[in-house]
Short mmCIF file of C-alpha atoms in Angstrom, two decimals:
data_model
loop_
_atom_site.label_atom_id
_atom_site.label_comp_id
_atom_site.label_asym_id
_atom_site.label_seq_id
_atom_site.Cartn_x
_atom_site.Cartn_y
_atom_site.Cartn_z
CA UNK A 1 0.00 0.00 0.00
CA UNK A 2 1.34 3.44 -0.98
CA UNK A 3 2.21 6.03 1.67
CA UNK A 4 0.08 9.17 1.32
CA UNK A 5 0.71 12.61 2.77
CA UNK A 6 -2.30 13.72 4.84
CA UNK A 7 -3.37 16.63 7.05
CA UNK A 8 -5.68 17.35 9.97
CA UNK A 9 -6.59 21.00 10.47
CA UNK A 10 -8.45 22.92 13.16
CA UNK A 11 -8.29 26.64 12.42
CA UNK A 12 -10.09 29.99 12.65
CA UNK A 13 -11.99 28.86 9.55
CA UNK A 14 -13.45 25.76 11.24
CA UNK A 15 -13.58 26.57 14.97
CA UNK A 16 -14.24 29.56 17.28
CA UNK A 17 -11.51 30.82 19.60
CA UNK A 18 -12.97 28.91 22.60
CA UNK A 19 -12.41 25.60 20.76
CA UNK A 20 -8.99 26.63 19.39
CA UNK A 21 -7.84 27.42 22.94
CA UNK A 22 -8.86 23.93 24.08
CA UNK A 23 -6.86 22.22 21.32
CA UNK A 24 -3.83 24.57 21.27
CA UNK A 25 -0.49 22.83 21.95
CA UNK A 26 2.72 24.17 23.47
CA UNK A 27 6.20 23.00 22.41
CA UNK A 28 6.42 20.23 25.03
CA UNK A 29 2.97 18.87 24.10
CA UNK A 30 3.95 18.83 20.41
CA UNK A 31 7.10 16.87 21.21
CA UNK A 32 5.18 14.32 23.27
CA UNK A 33 2.59 13.80 20.52
CA UNK A 34 5.31 13.45 17.86
CA UNK A 35 7.04 10.84 20.02
CA UNK A 36 3.80 8.85 20.32
CA UNK A 37 3.19 9.06 16.56
CA UNK A 38 6.69 7.70 16.01
CA UNK A 39 6.28 4.86 18.54
CA UNK A 40 2.67 3.85 17.82
CA UNK A 41 2.51 4.24 14.04
CA UNK A 42 6.19 4.09 12.96
CA UNK A 43 5.86 7.40 11.11
CA UNK A 44 8.93 8.77 9.35
CA UNK A 45 7.33 12.12 8.37
CA UNK A 46 5.20 14.19 10.78
CA UNK A 47 4.79 17.92 11.38
CA UNK A 48 2.66 19.75 13.97
CA UNK A 49 1.87 23.47 13.72
CA UNK A 50 0.05 25.11 16.65
CA UNK A 51 -0.64 28.86 16.80
CA UNK A 52 -3.45 31.02 18.21
CA UNK A 53 -5.30 30.55 14.91
CA UNK A 54 -4.66 26.90 14.08
CA UNK A 55 -3.54 23.47 15.28
CA UNK A 56 -2.59 21.17 12.40
CA UNK A 57 -0.96 17.77 12.05
CA UNK A 58 0.66 16.65 8.78
CA UNK A 59 1.87 13.06 8.37
CA UNK A 60 2.69 10.36 5.84
CA UNK A 61 1.10 6.90 6.19
CA UNK A 62 -0.68 4.19 4.20
CA UNK A 63 -3.80 4.56 6.36
CA UNK A 64 -6.01 7.45 7.48
CA UNK A 65 -4.99 7.96 11.14
CA UNK A 66 -7.01 11.15 11.68
CA UNK A 67 -9.28 9.85 14.46
CA UNK A 68 -6.37 8.23 16.35
CA UNK A 69 -4.28 11.43 16.07
CA UNK A 70 -7.17 13.64 17.23
CA UNK A 71 -7.60 11.33 20.23
CA UNK A 72 -3.86 11.68 21.00
CA UNK A 73 -4.22 15.47 20.89
CA UNK A 74 -7.25 15.23 23.20
CA UNK A 75 -5.37 13.03 25.69
CA UNK A 76 -2.47 15.48 25.70
CA UNK A 77 -4.90 18.31 26.51
CA UNK A 78 -6.70 16.25 29.18
CA UNK A 79 -9.89 16.03 27.11
CA UNK A 80 -11.73 12.74 27.56
CA UNK A 81 -14.53 13.91 25.24
CA UNK A 82 -12.42 15.06 22.27
CA UNK A 83 -14.53 12.90 19.90
CA UNK A 84 -17.34 15.40 20.51
CA UNK A 85 -15.17 18.02 18.76
CA UNK A 86 -14.47 16.04 15.57
CA UNK A 87 -16.74 18.35 13.54
CA UNK A 88 -14.26 21.21 14.06
CA UNK A 89 -11.40 19.28 12.42
CA UNK A 90 -10.93 19.29 8.67
CA UNK A 91 -9.38 16.01 7.49
CA UNK A 92 -7.43 16.19 4.22
CA UNK A 93 -6.95 12.67 2.93
CA UNK A 94 -5.77 13.55 -0.57
CA UNK A 95 -2.00 13.71 -1.02
CA UNK A 96 -1.89 16.70 -3.39
CA UNK A 97 -4.56 18.61 -1.46
CA UNK A 98 -2.60 18.18 1.81
CA UNK A 99 0.61 19.43 0.14
CA UNK A 100 -1.24 22.41 -1.33
CA UNK A 101 -2.79 23.22 2.06
CA UNK A 102 0.63 23.25 3.76
CA UNK A 103 1.96 25.59 1.06
CA UNK A 104 -1.01 27.94 1.50
CA UNK A 105 -0.68 27.94 5.29
CA UNK A 106 3.10 28.52 5.12
CA UNK A 107 2.75 31.45 2.71
CA UNK A 108 0.04 33.13 4.82
CA UNK A 109 -2.83 32.63 2.35
CA UNK A 110 -4.87 30.88 5.06
CA UNK A 111 -4.01 33.38 7.83
CA UNK A 112 -6.58 35.68 9.46
CA UNK A 113 -4.46 38.57 8.19
CA UNK A 114 -3.53 37.55 4.65
CA UNK A 115 0.23 37.29 4.17
CA UNK A 116 0.96 37.28 7.91
CA UNK A 117 4.75 36.92 8.22
CA UNK A 118 4.50 35.23 11.65
CA UNK A 119 3.21 31.95 10.21
CA UNK A 120 6.37 31.50 8.14
CA UNK A 121 8.51 31.56 11.30
CA UNK A 122 6.07 29.26 13.11
CA UNK A 123 6.25 26.71 10.28
CA UNK A 124 10.08 26.83 10.41
CA UNK A 125 10.00 26.10 14.15
CA UNK A 126 7.57 23.21 13.61
CA UNK A 127 9.89 21.74 10.97
CA UNK A 128 12.91 22.12 13.26
CA UNK A 129 11.06 20.23 16.01
CA UNK A 130 10.16 17.42 13.58
CA UNK A 131 13.77 17.22 12.35
CA UNK A 132 15.14 17.20 15.92
CA UNK A 133 12.86 14.25 16.73
CA UNK A 134 13.88 12.40 13.55
CA UNK A 135 10.41 12.74 12.06
CA UNK A 136 11.50 14.44 8.85
CA UNK A 137 12.47 11.90 6.20
CA UNK A 138 13.58 12.67 2.62
CA UNK A 139 9.98 13.51 1.64
CA UNK A 140 9.37 16.11 4.38
CA UNK A 141 12.88 17.56 4.09
CA UNK A 142 12.40 18.15 0.36
CA UNK A 143 8.85 19.47 0.83
CA UNK A 144 9.84 21.98 3.55
CA UNK A 145 12.86 23.27 1.65
CA UNK A 146 10.66 23.72 -1.43
CA UNK A 147 8.25 25.71 0.75
CA UNK A 148 11.06 27.90 2.14
CA UNK A 149 12.37 28.57 -1.39
CA UNK A 150 8.82 29.42 -2.54
CA UNK A 151 8.43 31.84 0.36
CA UNK A 152 11.67 33.55 -0.68
CA UNK A 153 10.40 33.88 -4.27
CA UNK A 154 7.13 35.41 -3.05
CA UNK A 155 9.00 38.00 -0.96
CA UNK A 156 11.28 38.89 -3.88
CA UNK A 157 8.80 38.75 -6.78
CA UNK A 158 5.50 40.02 -5.31
CA UNK A 159 4.03 42.70 -3.02
CA UNK A 160 2.39 40.00 -0.90
CA UNK A 161 4.55 40.70 2.16
CA UNK A 162 4.86 44.47 1.73
CA UNK A 163 3.80 46.54 4.75
CA UNK A 164 1.91 45.50 7.87
CA UNK A 165 -1.64 44.39 7.14
CA UNK A 166 -2.86 43.90 10.72
CA UNK A 167 -3.51 46.68 13.23
CA UNK A 168 -1.31 45.12 15.89
CA UNK A 169 1.64 44.43 13.61
CA UNK A 170 1.33 47.85 11.98
CA UNK A 171 1.65 49.26 15.50
CA UNK A 172 4.87 47.28 16.02
CA UNK A 173 6.28 48.48 12.68
CA UNK A 174 5.46 52.07 13.66
CA UNK A 175 7.20 51.72 17.03
CA UNK A 176 10.21 50.07 15.38
CA UNK A 177 10.60 52.85 12.80
CA UNK A 178 10.20 55.71 15.31
CA UNK A 179 12.54 54.20 17.93
CA UNK A 180 15.25 53.00 15.51
CA UNK A 181 17.77 55.47 16.99
CA UNK A 182 16.85 54.74 20.63
CA UNK A 183 18.88 52.19 22.57
CA UNK A 184 16.56 49.66 24.25
CA UNK A 185 13.39 51.78 23.97
CA UNK A 186 11.08 51.57 27.00
CA UNK A 187 7.57 50.56 25.96
CA UNK A 188 4.47 50.65 28.17
CA UNK A 189 1.32 48.83 27.07
CA UNK A 190 -1.82 49.96 28.89
CA UNK A 191 -4.72 47.53 28.64
CA UNK A 192 -4.65 43.93 27.43
CA UNK A 193 -8.07 43.36 25.92
CA UNK A 194 -8.29 41.65 22.54
CA UNK A 195 -6.23 44.28 20.67
CA UNK A 196 -3.85 44.87 23.57
CA UNK A 197 -3.13 41.14 23.88
CA UNK A 198 -2.39 40.89 20.16
CA UNK A 199 -0.02 43.87 20.37
CA UNK A 200 1.70 42.31 23.41
CA UNK A 201 2.32 39.07 21.51
CA UNK A 202 3.74 41.02 18.57
CA UNK A 203 6.12 42.91 20.88
CA UNK A 204 8.48 39.90 20.60
CA UNK A 205 9.40 41.41 17.21
CA UNK A 206 10.98 44.32 19.12
CA UNK A 207 13.79 42.27 20.75
CA UNK A 208 15.68 45.35 21.99
CA UNK A 209 12.65 46.94 23.67
CA UNK A 210 12.07 46.89 27.43
CA UNK A 211 8.35 46.16 27.63
CA UNK A 212 6.06 46.73 30.60
CA UNK A 213 2.36 45.88 30.77
CA UNK A 214 -0.34 47.33 32.99
CA UNK A 215 -4.04 46.50 33.21
CA UNK A 216 -6.92 47.24 35.57
CA UNK A 217 -7.08 43.53 36.40
CA UNK A 218 -3.50 42.68 37.32
CA UNK A 219 -3.97 38.90 37.04
CA UNK A 220 -4.88 39.37 33.36
CA UNK A 221 -1.70 41.41 32.76
CA UNK A 222 0.37 38.72 34.50
CA UNK A 223 -1.24 35.99 32.39
CA UNK A 224 -0.22 37.80 29.17
CA UNK A 225 3.20 39.01 30.36
CA UNK A 226 4.55 35.82 31.94
CA UNK A 227 5.10 33.67 28.81
CA UNK A 228 6.49 36.70 26.95
CA UNK A 229 8.95 37.65 29.71
CA UNK A 230 7.54 41.17 30.15
CA UNK A 231 7.30 43.14 33.40
CA UNK A 232 3.89 43.89 34.96
CA UNK A 233 3.25 47.32 36.51
CA UNK A 234 0.38 47.71 39.04
CA UNK A 235 -2.34 49.88 37.53
CA UNK A 236 -2.09 52.47 40.32
CA UNK A 237 1.54 53.08 39.27
CA UNK A 238 0.57 53.67 35.63
CA UNK A 239 1.32 57.43 35.64
CA UNK A 240 4.86 56.93 36.90
CA UNK A 241 5.40 54.18 34.31
CA UNK A 242 4.16 56.55 31.56
CA UNK A 243 6.66 59.20 32.61
CA UNK A 244 9.52 56.66 32.40
CA UNK A 245 8.47 55.21 29.04
CA UNK A 246 9.59 56.29 25.57
CA UNK A 247 6.50 54.71 23.98
CA UNK A 248 2.99 54.41 25.46
CA UNK A 249 0.49 52.17 23.68
CA UNK A 250 -3.00 52.64 25.11
CA UNK A 251 -5.73 50.10 24.48
CA UNK A 252 -8.16 50.77 27.31
CA UNK A 253 -11.97 51.04 27.29
CA UNK A 254 -13.05 54.35 28.82
CA UNK A 255 -15.78 56.85 27.98
CA UNK A 256 -13.54 59.86 28.58
CA UNK A 257 -9.80 60.26 27.74
CA UNK A 258 -7.50 58.36 30.09
CA UNK A 259 -4.38 60.30 29.04
CA UNK A 260 -4.93 64.08 28.99
CA UNK A 261 -2.91 67.07 27.90
CA UNK A 262 -2.83 68.24 31.52
CA UNK A 263 -1.28 64.93 32.61
CA UNK A 264 1.31 64.81 29.80
CA UNK A 265 2.40 68.43 30.52
CA UNK A 266 3.74 67.23 33.88
CA UNK A 267 6.13 64.73 32.26
CA UNK A 268 9.75 65.57 31.72
CA UNK A 269 10.40 64.76 28.04
CA UNK A 270 14.13 65.01 27.22
CA UNK A 271 13.79 64.07 23.51
CA UNK A 272 10.45 62.52 22.49
CA UNK A 273 7.54 60.49 23.78
CA UNK A 274 5.43 58.43 21.36
CA UNK A 275 1.76 57.80 22.19
CA UNK A 276 -0.26 55.23 20.24
CA UNK A 277 -4.01 55.26 20.86
CA UNK A 278 -5.64 51.97 19.83
CA UNK A 279 -8.87 52.60 21.75
CA UNK A 280 -12.33 53.25 20.32
CA UNK A 281 -13.59 55.62 21.66
CA UNK A 282 -10.18 57.30 21.89
CA UNK A 283 -8.43 57.18 25.26
CA UNK A 284 -5.83 59.91 24.57
CA UNK A 285 -6.66 63.61 24.08
CA UNK A 286 -5.54 64.74 20.63
CA UNK A 287 -4.32 68.02 22.11
CA UNK A 288 -1.36 66.26 23.82
CA UNK A 289 0.53 66.90 20.55
CA UNK A 290 0.75 70.54 21.63
CA UNK A 291 3.22 69.42 24.31
CA UNK A 292 6.84 69.68 22.99
CA UNK A 293 8.38 66.28 22.17
CA UNK A 294 5.03 64.43 22.01
CA UNK A 295 4.09 62.35 18.96
CA UNK A 296 0.57 60.87 18.73
CA UNK A 297 -0.84 58.20 16.42
CA UNK A 298 -4.41 56.96 16.65
CA UNK A 299 -6.16 53.82 15.44
CA UNK A 300 -7.32 55.50 12.20
CA UNK A 301 -3.76 56.49 11.17
CA UNK A 302 -2.52 52.95 11.73
CA UNK A 303 -5.56 51.19 10.26
CA UNK A 304 -5.20 53.28 7.10
CA UNK A 305 -1.63 52.01 6.65
CA UNK A 306 -2.75 48.43 7.38
CA UNK A 307 -5.66 48.64 4.92
CA UNK A 308 -3.39 49.93 2.16
CA UNK A 309 -0.96 47.04 2.76
CA UNK A 310 -3.83 44.54 2.82
CA UNK A 311 -5.12 45.77 -0.55
CA UNK A 312 -1.66 45.25 -2.06
CA UNK A 313 -1.51 41.75 -0.61
CA UNK A 314 -4.95 40.81 -1.91
CA UNK A 315 -4.00 42.08 -5.37
CA UNK A 316 -0.86 39.89 -5.28
CA UNK A 317 -2.73 36.65 -4.45
CA UNK A 318 -3.05 35.40 -8.09
CA UNK A 319 0.71 35.86 -8.55
CA UNK A 320 1.38 34.04 -5.25
CA UNK A 321 -0.87 31.15 -6.24
CA UNK A 322 0.89 30.88 -9.61
CA UNK A 323 4.31 30.62 -7.88
CA UNK A 324 2.92 28.01 -5.46
CA UNK A 325 1.56 26.05 -8.44
CA UNK A 326 5.00 26.03 -10.09
CA UNK A 327 6.66 24.86 -6.86
CA UNK A 328 4.12 22.09 -6.28
CA UNK A 329 4.56 20.85 -9.86
CA UNK A 330 8.33 20.73 -9.37
CA UNK A 331 7.93 18.92 -6.05
CA UNK A 332 5.47 16.43 -7.55
CA UNK A 333 7.97 15.61 -10.32
CA UNK A 334 10.63 14.92 -7.69
CA UNK A 335 8.13 12.83 -5.71
CA UNK A 336 7.27 10.72 -8.76
CA UNK A 337 10.96 10.10 -9.45
CA UNK A 338 11.41 9.07 -5.83
CA UNK A 339 8.59 6.58 -6.33
CA UNK A 340 10.45 4.76 -9.13
CA UNK A 341 13.90 4.93 -7.50
CA UNK A 342 13.44 1.71 -5.42
CA UNK A 343 12.44 -0.22 -8.58
CA UNK A 344 15.44 1.14 -10.51
CA UNK A 345 17.73 0.13 -7.63
CA UNK A 346 16.18 -3.36 -7.44
CA UNK A 347 16.65 -3.79 -11.18
CA UNK A 348 20.30 -2.69 -10.95
CA UNK A 349 20.89 -5.09 -8.06
CA UNK A 350 19.19 -7.94 -9.93
CA UNK A 351 21.28 -7.47 -13.08
CA UNK A 352 24.47 -6.96 -11.08
CA UNK A 353 23.79 -10.20 -9.18
CA UNK A 354 23.38 -12.09 -12.50
CA UNK A 355 26.55 -10.49 -13.86
CA UNK A 356 28.61 -11.42 -10.80
CA UNK A 357 27.29 -15.02 -10.82
CA UNK A 358 28.17 -15.47 -14.50
CA UNK A 359 31.63 -13.97 -14.02
CA UNK A 360 32.28 -16.35 -11.14
CA UNK A 361 31.06 -19.33 -13.18
CA UNK A 362 33.02 -18.76 -16.41
CA UNK A 363 36.11 -16.77 -15.44
CA UNK A 364 37.63 -18.93 -12.71
CA UNK A 365 40.84 -19.59 -14.63
CA UNK A 366 41.39 -16.41 -16.67
CA UNK A 367 44.23 -14.01 -15.98
CA UNK A 368 43.83 -10.66 -14.27
CA UNK A 369 44.17 -8.67 -17.49
CA UNK A 370 41.41 -10.67 -19.23
CA UNK A 371 39.19 -10.51 -16.13
CA UNK A 372 39.43 -6.69 -16.00
CA UNK A 373 38.52 -6.44 -19.69
CA UNK A 374 35.53 -8.81 -19.45
CA UNK A 375 34.36 -7.09 -16.24
CA UNK A 376 34.43 -3.75 -18.06
CA UNK A 377 32.54 -5.14 -21.11
CA UNK A 378 29.79 -6.77 -19.01
CA UNK A 379 29.35 -3.60 -16.92
CA UNK A 380 28.90 -1.58 -20.10
CA UNK A 381 26.38 -4.12 -21.42
CA UNK A 382 24.44 -3.95 -18.14
CA UNK A 383 24.28 -0.14 -18.30
CA UNK A 384 22.89 -0.33 -21.85
CA UNK A 385 20.30 -2.92 -20.85
CA UNK A 386 19.26 -0.74 -17.89
CA UNK A 387 18.95 2.42 -19.95
CA UNK A 388 15.63 1.62 -21.66
CA UNK A 389 13.62 0.55 -18.54
CA UNK A 390 15.00 3.50 -16.55
CA UNK A 391 14.04 5.96 -19.32
CA UNK A 392 10.62 4.32 -19.59
CA UNK A 393 10.08 4.52 -15.84
CA UNK A 394 10.93 8.22 -15.74
CA UNK A 395 8.72 8.91 -18.75
CA UNK A 396 5.90 7.01 -17.05
CA UNK A 397 6.29 9.37 -14.06
CA UNK A 398 5.53 12.35 -16.26
CA UNK A 399 2.46 10.58 -17.67
CA UNK A 400 1.26 9.64 -14.15
CA UNK A 401 1.65 5.97 -15.11
CA UNK A 402 4.53 5.13 -12.80
CA UNK A 403 2.61 2.53 -10.78
CA UNK A 404 1.67 0.53 -13.88
CA UNK A 405 5.25 0.63 -15.23
CA UNK A 406 6.68 -0.39 -11.83
CA UNK A 407 4.34 -3.38 -11.81
CA UNK A 408 5.33 -4.40 -15.38
CA UNK A 409 9.09 -4.18 -14.70
CA UNK A 410 8.75 -5.91 -11.33
CA UNK A 411 6.91 -8.83 -12.97
CA UNK A 412 9.14 -8.92 -16.05
CA UNK A 413 12.38 -9.17 -14.05
CA UNK A 414 10.81 -11.00 -11.08
CA UNK A 415 12.13 -8.30 -8.72
CA UNK A 416 9.94 -9.38 -5.80
CA UNK A 417 11.63 -12.80 -5.85
CA UNK A 418 15.06 -11.16 -5.97
CA UNK A 419 14.22 -8.97 -2.95
CA UNK A 420 12.82 -11.95 -1.01
CA UNK A 421 15.93 -14.04 -1.68
CA UNK A 422 18.16 -11.24 -0.41
#
């Protein structure tokens, strides 16, 4: 039975955030599941991607193992009733469809924010984990490197990755550009609701920044800050933290402005202080820009930049899909050739075995010079005999008739018997 590449996907397209949170896997959980897949099913190729928007398992096997794998994920998450959630999982049982899906996910075509650059890094980490656990065979190695090369082409040849297309990442790009000349800029994030949390998670792309988080409910701030390694400031010390910060990102729900011109006037601003207001209604008075050294951006400024970038990305999708199509065709050609390689090797071994037996039988008493000559002639003959079936096998690959040709050559040369005797 032929090994097929398959996928199991639970994503923002199939499940709400409450379900995605239940199924989400950390690095240790992924490693434990990969180990079980290796031990229980003898897999040689397996990849697990788990982000806030998706948890997906890719694997190569003769059989559909989707239910067993979903149960393993459930056990890892302490869910005894995971079978009740099967409807949220999309099972991709077709080899080419699973490959195409992994390409689309890796390029960001399936992301909530189209072209999201984060997914590319997350896929690389998933591949590294699989390789470290010896669950990346020749197939997965070749597939992933084709994906990485395709990603590089998309960056170089299209506008698909130009600009920041999400509000949170556009905020990070803005901070990065305006603090480029500041050593270890001090950033304060006020409020960690849905937008604030997303901004906090994107702060990891500011590796030099010293990030502090404050929130009315301190436990919520601690929950967000802990895995990211950020400092939490008690909410009653927010004003002091603002005075110390170079950048203040405010994402707080309040009917009247939380940061006023009167408050900002009291701050000592040696060079500049950047305020980013992500709240609706706005939480920062627009008049704070009258204070020397103050720079203010609001959600509309940033969203406008993000929308412009998103339009460019959407316009580039046909070009991206064309490049993916070319890469998949190239990969499929390699895959087909890999399919016939074992038969070619068996045929070579079979003919070489016959050659060696006949040399042993008839050349027992010849001299070394004659032996070398006859050995050379018979090798050349064998190569010429091999040429036609090898060419035919490779041609059959291109016609999608490799399986039939493998069967014919295997029967014609009795290769199964040769393998069994070995």
